[in-house]
PDB file of C-alpha atoms and ligand atoms in Angstrom:
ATOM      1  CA  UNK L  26     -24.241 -38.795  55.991  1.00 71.00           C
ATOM      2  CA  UNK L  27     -27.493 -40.634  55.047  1.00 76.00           C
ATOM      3  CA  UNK L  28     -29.018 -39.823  52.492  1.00 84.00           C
ATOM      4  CA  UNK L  29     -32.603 -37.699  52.516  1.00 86.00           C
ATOM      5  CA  UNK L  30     -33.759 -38.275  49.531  1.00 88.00           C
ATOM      6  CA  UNK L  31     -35.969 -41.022  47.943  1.00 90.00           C
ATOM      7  CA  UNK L  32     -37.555 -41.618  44.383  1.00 87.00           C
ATOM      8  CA  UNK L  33     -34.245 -40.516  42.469  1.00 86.00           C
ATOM      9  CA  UNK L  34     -32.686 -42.394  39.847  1.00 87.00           C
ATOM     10  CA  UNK L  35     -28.929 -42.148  38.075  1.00 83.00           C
ATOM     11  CA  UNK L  36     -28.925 -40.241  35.056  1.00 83.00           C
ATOM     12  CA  UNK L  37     -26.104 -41.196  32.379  1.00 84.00           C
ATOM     13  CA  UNK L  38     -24.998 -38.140  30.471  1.00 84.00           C
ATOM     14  CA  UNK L  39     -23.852 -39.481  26.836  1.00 89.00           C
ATOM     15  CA  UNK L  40     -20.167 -38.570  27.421  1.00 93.00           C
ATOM     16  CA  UNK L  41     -17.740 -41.009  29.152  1.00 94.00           C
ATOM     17  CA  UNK L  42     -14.259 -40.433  30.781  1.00 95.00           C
ATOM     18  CA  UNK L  43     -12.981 -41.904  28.123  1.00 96.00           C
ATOM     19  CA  UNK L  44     -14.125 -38.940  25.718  1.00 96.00           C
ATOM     20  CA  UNK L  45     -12.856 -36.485  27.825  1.00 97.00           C
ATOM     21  CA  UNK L  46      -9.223 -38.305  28.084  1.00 98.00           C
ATOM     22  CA  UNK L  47      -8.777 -38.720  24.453  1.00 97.00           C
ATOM     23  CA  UNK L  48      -9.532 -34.631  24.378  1.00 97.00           C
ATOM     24  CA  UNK L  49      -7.616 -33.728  27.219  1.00 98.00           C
ATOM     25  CA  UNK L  50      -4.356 -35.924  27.116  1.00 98.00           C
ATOM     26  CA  UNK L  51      -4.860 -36.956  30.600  1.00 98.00           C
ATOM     27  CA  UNK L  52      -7.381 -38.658  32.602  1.00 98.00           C
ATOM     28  CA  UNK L  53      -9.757 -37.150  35.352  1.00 98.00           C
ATOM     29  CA  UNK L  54      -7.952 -37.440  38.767  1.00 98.00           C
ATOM     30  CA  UNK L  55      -7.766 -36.324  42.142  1.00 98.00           C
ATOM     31  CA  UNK L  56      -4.370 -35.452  44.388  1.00 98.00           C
ATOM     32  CA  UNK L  57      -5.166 -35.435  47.622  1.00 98.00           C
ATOM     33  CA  UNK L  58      -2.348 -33.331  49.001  1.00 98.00           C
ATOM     34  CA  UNK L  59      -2.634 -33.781  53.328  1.00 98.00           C
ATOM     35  CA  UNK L  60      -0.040 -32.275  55.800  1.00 98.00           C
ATOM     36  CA  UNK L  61       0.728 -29.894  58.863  1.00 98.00           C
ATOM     37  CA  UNK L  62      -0.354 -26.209  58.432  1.00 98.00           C
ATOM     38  CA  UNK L  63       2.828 -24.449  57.028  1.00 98.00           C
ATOM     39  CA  UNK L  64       4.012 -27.690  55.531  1.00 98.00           C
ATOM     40  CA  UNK L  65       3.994 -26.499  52.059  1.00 98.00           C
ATOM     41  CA  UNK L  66       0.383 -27.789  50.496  1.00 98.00           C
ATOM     42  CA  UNK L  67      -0.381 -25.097  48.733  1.00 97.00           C
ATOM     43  CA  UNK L  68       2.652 -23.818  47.941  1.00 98.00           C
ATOM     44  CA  UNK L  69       2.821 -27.433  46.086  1.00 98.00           C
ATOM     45  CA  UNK L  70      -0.237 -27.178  44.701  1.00 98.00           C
ATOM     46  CA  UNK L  71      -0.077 -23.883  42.841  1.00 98.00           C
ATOM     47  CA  UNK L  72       3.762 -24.724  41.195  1.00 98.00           C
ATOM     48  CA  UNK L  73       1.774 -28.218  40.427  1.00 98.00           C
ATOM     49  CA  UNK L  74      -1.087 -26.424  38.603  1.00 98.00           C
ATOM     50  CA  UNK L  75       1.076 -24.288  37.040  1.00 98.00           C
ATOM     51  CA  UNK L  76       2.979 -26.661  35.204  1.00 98.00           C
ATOM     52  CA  UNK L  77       0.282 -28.589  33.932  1.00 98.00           C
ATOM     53  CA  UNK L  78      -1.314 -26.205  32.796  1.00 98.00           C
ATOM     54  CA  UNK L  79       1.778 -24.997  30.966  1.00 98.00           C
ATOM     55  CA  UNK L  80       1.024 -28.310  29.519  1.00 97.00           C
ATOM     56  CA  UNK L  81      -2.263 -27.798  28.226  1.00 97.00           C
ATOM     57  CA  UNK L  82      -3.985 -29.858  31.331  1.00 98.00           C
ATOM     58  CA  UNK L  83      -7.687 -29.200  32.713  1.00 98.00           C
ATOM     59  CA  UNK L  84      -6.645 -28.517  36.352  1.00 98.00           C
ATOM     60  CA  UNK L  85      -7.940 -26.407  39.154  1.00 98.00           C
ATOM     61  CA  UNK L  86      -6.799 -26.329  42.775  1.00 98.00           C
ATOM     62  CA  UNK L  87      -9.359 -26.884  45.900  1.00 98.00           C
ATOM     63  CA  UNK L  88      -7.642 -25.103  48.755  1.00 95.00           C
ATOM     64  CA  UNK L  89      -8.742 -25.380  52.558  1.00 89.00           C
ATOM     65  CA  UNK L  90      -8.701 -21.897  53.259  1.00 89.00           C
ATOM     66  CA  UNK L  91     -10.154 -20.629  50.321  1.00 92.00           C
ATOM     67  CA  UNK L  92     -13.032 -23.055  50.465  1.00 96.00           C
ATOM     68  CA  UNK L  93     -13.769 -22.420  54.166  1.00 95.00           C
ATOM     69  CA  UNK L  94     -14.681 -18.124  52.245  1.00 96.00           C
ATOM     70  CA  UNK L  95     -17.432 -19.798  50.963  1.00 96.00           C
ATOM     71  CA  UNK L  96     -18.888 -23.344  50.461  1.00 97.00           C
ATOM     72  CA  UNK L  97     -17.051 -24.481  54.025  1.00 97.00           C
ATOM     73  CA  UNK L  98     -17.855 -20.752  55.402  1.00 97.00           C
ATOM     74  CA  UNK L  99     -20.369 -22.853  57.862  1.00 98.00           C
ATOM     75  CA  UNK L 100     -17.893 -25.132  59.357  1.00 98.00           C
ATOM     76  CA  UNK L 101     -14.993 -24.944  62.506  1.00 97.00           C
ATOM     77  CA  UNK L 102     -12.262 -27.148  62.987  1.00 97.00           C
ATOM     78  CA  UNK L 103     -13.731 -29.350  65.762  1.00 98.00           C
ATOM     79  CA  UNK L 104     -13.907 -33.075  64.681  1.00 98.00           C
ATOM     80  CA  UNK L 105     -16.899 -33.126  63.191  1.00 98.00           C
ATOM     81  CA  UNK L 106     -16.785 -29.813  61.054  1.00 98.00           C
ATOM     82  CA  UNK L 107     -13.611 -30.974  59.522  1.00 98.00           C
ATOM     83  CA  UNK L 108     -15.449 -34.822  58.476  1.00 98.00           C
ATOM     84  CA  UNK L 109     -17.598 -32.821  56.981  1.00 98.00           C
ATOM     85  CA  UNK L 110     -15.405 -30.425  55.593  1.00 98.00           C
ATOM     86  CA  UNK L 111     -13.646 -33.500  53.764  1.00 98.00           C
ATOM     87  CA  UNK L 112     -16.678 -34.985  52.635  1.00 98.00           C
ATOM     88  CA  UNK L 113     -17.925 -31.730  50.690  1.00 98.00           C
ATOM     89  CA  UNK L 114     -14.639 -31.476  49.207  1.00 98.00           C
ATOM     90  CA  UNK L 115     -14.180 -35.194  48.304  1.00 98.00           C
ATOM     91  CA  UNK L 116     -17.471 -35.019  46.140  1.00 98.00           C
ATOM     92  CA  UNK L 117     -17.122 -31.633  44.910  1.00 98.00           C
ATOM     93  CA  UNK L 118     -13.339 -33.488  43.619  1.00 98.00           C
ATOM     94  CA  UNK L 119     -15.391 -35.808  42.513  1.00 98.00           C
ATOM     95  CA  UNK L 120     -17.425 -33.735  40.651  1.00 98.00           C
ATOM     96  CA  UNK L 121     -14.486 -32.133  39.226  1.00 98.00           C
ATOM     97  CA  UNK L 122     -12.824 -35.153  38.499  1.00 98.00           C
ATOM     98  CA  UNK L 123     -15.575 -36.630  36.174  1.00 97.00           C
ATOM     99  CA  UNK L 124     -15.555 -33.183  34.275  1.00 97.00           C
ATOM    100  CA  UNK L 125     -11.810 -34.629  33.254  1.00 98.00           C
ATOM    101  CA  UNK L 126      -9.780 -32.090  35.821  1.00 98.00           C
ATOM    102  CA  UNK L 127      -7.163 -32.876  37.674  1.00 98.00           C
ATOM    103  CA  UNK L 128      -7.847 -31.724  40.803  1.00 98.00           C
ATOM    104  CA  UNK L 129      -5.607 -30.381  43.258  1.00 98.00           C
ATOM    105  CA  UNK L 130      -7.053 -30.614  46.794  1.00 98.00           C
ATOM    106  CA  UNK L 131      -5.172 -28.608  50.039  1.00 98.00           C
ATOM    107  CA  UNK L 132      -6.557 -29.430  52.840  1.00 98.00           C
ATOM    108  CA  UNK L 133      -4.514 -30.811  56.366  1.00 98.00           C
ATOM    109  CA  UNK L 134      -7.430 -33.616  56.340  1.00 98.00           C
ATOM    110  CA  UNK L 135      -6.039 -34.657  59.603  1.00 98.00           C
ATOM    111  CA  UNK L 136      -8.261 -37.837  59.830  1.00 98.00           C
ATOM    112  CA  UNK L 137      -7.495 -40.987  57.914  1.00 98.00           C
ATOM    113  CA  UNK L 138     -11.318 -42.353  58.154  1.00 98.00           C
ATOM    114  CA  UNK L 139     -12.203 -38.785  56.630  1.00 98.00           C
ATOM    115  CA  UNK L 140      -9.449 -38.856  53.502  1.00 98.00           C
ATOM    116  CA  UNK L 141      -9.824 -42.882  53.356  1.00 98.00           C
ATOM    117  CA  UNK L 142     -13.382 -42.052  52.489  1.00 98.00           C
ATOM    118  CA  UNK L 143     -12.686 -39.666  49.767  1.00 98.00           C
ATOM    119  CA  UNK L 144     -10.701 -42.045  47.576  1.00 98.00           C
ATOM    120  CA  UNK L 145     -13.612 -44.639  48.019  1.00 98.00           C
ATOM    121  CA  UNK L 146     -15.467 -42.084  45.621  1.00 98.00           C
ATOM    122  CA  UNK L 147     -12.923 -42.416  42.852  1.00 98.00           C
ATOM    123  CA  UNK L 148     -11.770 -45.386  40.718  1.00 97.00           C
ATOM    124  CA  UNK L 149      -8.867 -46.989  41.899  1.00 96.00           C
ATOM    125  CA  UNK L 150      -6.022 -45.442  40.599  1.00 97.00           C
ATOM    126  CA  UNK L 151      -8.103 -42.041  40.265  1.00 98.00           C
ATOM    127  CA  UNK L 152      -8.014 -40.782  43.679  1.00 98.00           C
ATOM    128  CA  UNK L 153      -3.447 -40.110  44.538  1.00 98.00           C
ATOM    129  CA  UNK L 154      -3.021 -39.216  48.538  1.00 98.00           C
ATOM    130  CA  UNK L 155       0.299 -36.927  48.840  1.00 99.00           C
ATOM    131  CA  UNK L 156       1.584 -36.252  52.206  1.00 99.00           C
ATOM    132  CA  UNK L 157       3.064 -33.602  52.068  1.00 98.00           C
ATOM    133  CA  UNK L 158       5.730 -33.876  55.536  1.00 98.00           C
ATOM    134  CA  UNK L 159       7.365 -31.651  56.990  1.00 98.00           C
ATOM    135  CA  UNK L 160       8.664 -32.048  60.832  1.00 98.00           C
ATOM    136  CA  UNK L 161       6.080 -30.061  62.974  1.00 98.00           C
ATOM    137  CA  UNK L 162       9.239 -27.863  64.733  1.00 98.00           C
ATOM    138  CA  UNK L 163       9.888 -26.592  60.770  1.00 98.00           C
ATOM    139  CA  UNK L 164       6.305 -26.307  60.162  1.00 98.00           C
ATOM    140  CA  UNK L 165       6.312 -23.716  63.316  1.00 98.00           C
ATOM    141  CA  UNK L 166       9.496 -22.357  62.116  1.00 98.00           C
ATOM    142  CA  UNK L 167       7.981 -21.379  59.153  1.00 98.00           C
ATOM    143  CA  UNK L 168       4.567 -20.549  60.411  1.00 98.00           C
ATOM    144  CA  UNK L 169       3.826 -18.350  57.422  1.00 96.00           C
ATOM    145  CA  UNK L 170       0.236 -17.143  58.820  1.00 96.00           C
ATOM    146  CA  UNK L 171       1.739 -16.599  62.545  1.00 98.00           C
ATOM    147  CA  UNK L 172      -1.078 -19.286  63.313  1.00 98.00           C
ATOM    148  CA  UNK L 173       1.558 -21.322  65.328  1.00 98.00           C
ATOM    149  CA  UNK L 174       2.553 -18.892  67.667  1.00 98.00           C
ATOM    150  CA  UNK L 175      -1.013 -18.005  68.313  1.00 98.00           C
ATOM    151  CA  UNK L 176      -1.801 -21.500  69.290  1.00 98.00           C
ATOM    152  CA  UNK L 177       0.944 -21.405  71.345  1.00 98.00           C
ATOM    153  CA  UNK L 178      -0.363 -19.058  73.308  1.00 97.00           C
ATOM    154  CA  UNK L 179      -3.983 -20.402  73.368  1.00 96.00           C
ATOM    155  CA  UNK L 180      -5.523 -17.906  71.267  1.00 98.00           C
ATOM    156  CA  UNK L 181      -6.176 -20.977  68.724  1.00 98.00           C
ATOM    157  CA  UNK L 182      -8.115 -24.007  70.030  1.00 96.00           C
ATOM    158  CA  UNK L 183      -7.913 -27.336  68.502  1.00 97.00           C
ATOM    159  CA  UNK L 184      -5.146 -26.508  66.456  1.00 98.00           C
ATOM    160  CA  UNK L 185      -3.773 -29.410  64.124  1.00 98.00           C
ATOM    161  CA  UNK L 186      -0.617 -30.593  65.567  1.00 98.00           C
ATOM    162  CA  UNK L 187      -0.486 -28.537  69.044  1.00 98.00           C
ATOM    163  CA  UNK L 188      -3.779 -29.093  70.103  1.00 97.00           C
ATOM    164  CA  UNK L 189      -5.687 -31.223  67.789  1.00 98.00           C
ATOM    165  CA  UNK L 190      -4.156 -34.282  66.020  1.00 98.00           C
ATOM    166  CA  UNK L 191      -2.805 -35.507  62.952  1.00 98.00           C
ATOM    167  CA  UNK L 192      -2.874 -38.637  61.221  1.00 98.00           C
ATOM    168  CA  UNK L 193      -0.075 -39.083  58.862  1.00 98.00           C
ATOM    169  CA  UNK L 194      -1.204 -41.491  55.710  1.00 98.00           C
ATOM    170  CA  UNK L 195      -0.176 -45.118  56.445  1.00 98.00           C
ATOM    171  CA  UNK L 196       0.066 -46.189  52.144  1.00 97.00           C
ATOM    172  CA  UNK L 197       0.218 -42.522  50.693  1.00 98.00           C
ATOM    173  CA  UNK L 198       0.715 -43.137  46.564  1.00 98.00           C
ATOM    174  CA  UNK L 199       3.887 -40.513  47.025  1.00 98.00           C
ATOM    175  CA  UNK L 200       5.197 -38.608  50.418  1.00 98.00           C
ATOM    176  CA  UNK L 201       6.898 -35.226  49.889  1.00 98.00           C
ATOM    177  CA  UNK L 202       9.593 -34.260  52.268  1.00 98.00           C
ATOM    178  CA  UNK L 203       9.146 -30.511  51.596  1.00 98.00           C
ATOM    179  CA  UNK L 204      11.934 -29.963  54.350  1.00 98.00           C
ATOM    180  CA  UNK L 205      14.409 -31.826  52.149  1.00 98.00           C
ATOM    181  CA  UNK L 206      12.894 -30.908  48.283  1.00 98.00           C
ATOM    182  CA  UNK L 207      12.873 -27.673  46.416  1.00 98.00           C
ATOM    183  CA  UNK L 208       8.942 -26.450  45.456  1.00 98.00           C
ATOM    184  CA  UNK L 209      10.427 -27.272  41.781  1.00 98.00           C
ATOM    185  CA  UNK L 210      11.230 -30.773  42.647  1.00 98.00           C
ATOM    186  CA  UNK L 211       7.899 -31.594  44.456  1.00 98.00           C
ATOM    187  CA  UNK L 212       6.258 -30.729  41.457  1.00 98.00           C
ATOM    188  CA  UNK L 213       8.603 -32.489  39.342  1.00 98.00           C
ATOM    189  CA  UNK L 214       7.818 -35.595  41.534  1.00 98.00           C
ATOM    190  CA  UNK L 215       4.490 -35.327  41.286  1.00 98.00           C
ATOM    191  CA  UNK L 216       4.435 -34.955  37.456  1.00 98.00           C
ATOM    192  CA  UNK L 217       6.891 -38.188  37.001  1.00 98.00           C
ATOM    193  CA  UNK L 218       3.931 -40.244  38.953  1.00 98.00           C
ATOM    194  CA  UNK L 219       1.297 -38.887  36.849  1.00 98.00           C
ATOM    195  CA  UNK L 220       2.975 -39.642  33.701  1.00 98.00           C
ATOM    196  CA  UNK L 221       4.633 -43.122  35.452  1.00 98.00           C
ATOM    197  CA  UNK L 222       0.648 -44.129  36.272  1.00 98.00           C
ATOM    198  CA  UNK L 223      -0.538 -42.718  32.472  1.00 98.00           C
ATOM    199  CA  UNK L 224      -3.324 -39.966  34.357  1.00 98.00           C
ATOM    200  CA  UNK L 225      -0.812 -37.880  32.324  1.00 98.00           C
ATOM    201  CA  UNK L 226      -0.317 -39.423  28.472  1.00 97.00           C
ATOM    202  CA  UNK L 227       0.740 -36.701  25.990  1.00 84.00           C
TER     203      UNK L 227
HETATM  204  S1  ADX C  23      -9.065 -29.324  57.831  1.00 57.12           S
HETATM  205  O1  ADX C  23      -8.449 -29.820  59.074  1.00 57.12           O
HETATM  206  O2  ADX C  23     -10.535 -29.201  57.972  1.00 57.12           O
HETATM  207  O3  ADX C  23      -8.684 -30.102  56.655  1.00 57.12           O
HETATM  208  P1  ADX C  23      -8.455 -26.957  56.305  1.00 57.12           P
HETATM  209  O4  ADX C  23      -7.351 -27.423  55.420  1.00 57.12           O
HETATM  210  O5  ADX C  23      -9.825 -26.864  55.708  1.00 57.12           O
HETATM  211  O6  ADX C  23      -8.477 -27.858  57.660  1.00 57.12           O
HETATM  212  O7  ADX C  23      -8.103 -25.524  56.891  1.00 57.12           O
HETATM  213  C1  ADX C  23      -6.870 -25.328  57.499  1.00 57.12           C
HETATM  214  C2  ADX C  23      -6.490 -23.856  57.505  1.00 57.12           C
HETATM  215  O8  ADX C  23      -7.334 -23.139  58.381  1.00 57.12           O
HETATM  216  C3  ADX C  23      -5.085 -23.713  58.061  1.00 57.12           C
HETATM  217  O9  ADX C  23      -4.146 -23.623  57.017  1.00 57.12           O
HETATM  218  C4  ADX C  23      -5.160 -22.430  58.848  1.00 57.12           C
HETATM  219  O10 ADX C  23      -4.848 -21.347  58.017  1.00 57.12           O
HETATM  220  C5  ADX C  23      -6.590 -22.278  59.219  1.00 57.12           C
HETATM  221  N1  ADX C  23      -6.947 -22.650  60.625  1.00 57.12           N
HETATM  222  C6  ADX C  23      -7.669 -21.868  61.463  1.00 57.12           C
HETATM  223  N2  ADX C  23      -7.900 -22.490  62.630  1.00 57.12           N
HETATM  224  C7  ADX C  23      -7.303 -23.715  62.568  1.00 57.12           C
HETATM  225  C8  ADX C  23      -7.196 -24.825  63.476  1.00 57.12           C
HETATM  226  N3  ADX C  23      -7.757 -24.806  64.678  1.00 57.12           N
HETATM  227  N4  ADX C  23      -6.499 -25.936  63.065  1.00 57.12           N
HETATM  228  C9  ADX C  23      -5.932 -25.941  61.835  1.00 57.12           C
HETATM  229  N5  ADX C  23      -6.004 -24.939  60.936  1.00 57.12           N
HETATM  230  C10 ADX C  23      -6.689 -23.822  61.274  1.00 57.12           C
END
């Protein structure tokens, strides 16, 4: 999106990332969780959180449904609400992750332009794309919100992976086969990459 607004100048703020790293134990960061409906995202996301915050981490969870209650609460799912779903939620993580949170995001992001733009806000290193995978026919097994079988029967349109596409990450930083890994050891994994890439120091 262009931008409106003219006459503006950047502001710095006295505190660095640095500052807030040294306090925290860990650096700012965004995951970027991205999958199927039903393929275990948030699921993920909440044992993740829960963990680090066991471990005295800043960390908060952006989650697609529970965005689309109220800043998203504007938007569909044809192509163009969901770019602009990601781009909201890429700079409100990036918001987030200059505050020093990890951030948790759980959203399908089905389009690789869309999350490929996202990371382009962090640092390098900063921004860690998860697909979370899980065959579509499990994903529909599982179909936890009875979405599936709705779109089945047409009562959905543009649903990701029936009638709406997905594009699976082509470099992710870590893929999650949540078909073949407990929710315990997809957290695990993504806590040995955090600590492995030192976002996650004490
Ligand atoms: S995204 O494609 O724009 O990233 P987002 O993660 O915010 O989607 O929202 C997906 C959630 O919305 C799904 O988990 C599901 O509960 C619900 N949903 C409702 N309609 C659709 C649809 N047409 N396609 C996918 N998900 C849908």
């Amino acid at each position: 999106m262009n931008s409106k607004s003219t006459n503006i100048t950047w502001h710095e703020t006295g505190l660095t990332p640095e500052d807030r790293a040294k306090r925290n134990g860990h650096r700012g960061a965004v995951i970027w969780l991205t999958g199927l409906s039903g393929s275990g995202k948030s699921t993920i996301a909440v044992e993740t959180q829960a963990r680090l915050f066991e471990m005295g981490c800043q960390v908060y969870i952006l989650d697609g449904d529970n965005i689309r209650h109220g800043l998203n609460k504007d938007l569909g799912f044809s192509p163009e609400d969901r770019e602009e779903n990601i781009r909201r939620i890429g700079e409100v993580a990036k918001l987030f992750a200059d505050a020093g949170l990890i951030v948790l995001t759980s959203f399908i992001s089905p389009y690789r332009k869309d999350r490929d733009r996202a990371r382009t806000l962090l640092n390098p290193g900063d921004f860690v794309e998860i697909y979370v995978n899980a065959p579509l026919s499990v994903c529909e097994e599982r179909d936890p919100k009875g979405l599936y079988q709705k779109a089945r029967k047409g009562e959905i349109p543009e649903f990701t992976g029936i009638s709406a596409p997905y594009e699976p990450p082509l470099k992710p930083e870590l893929e999650i086969r949540t078909d073949r890994l407990s929710v315990e050891e997809s957290a695990e994994k993504i806590l040995d990459y955090l600590k492995q890439k030192r976002i996650l120091f004490k």
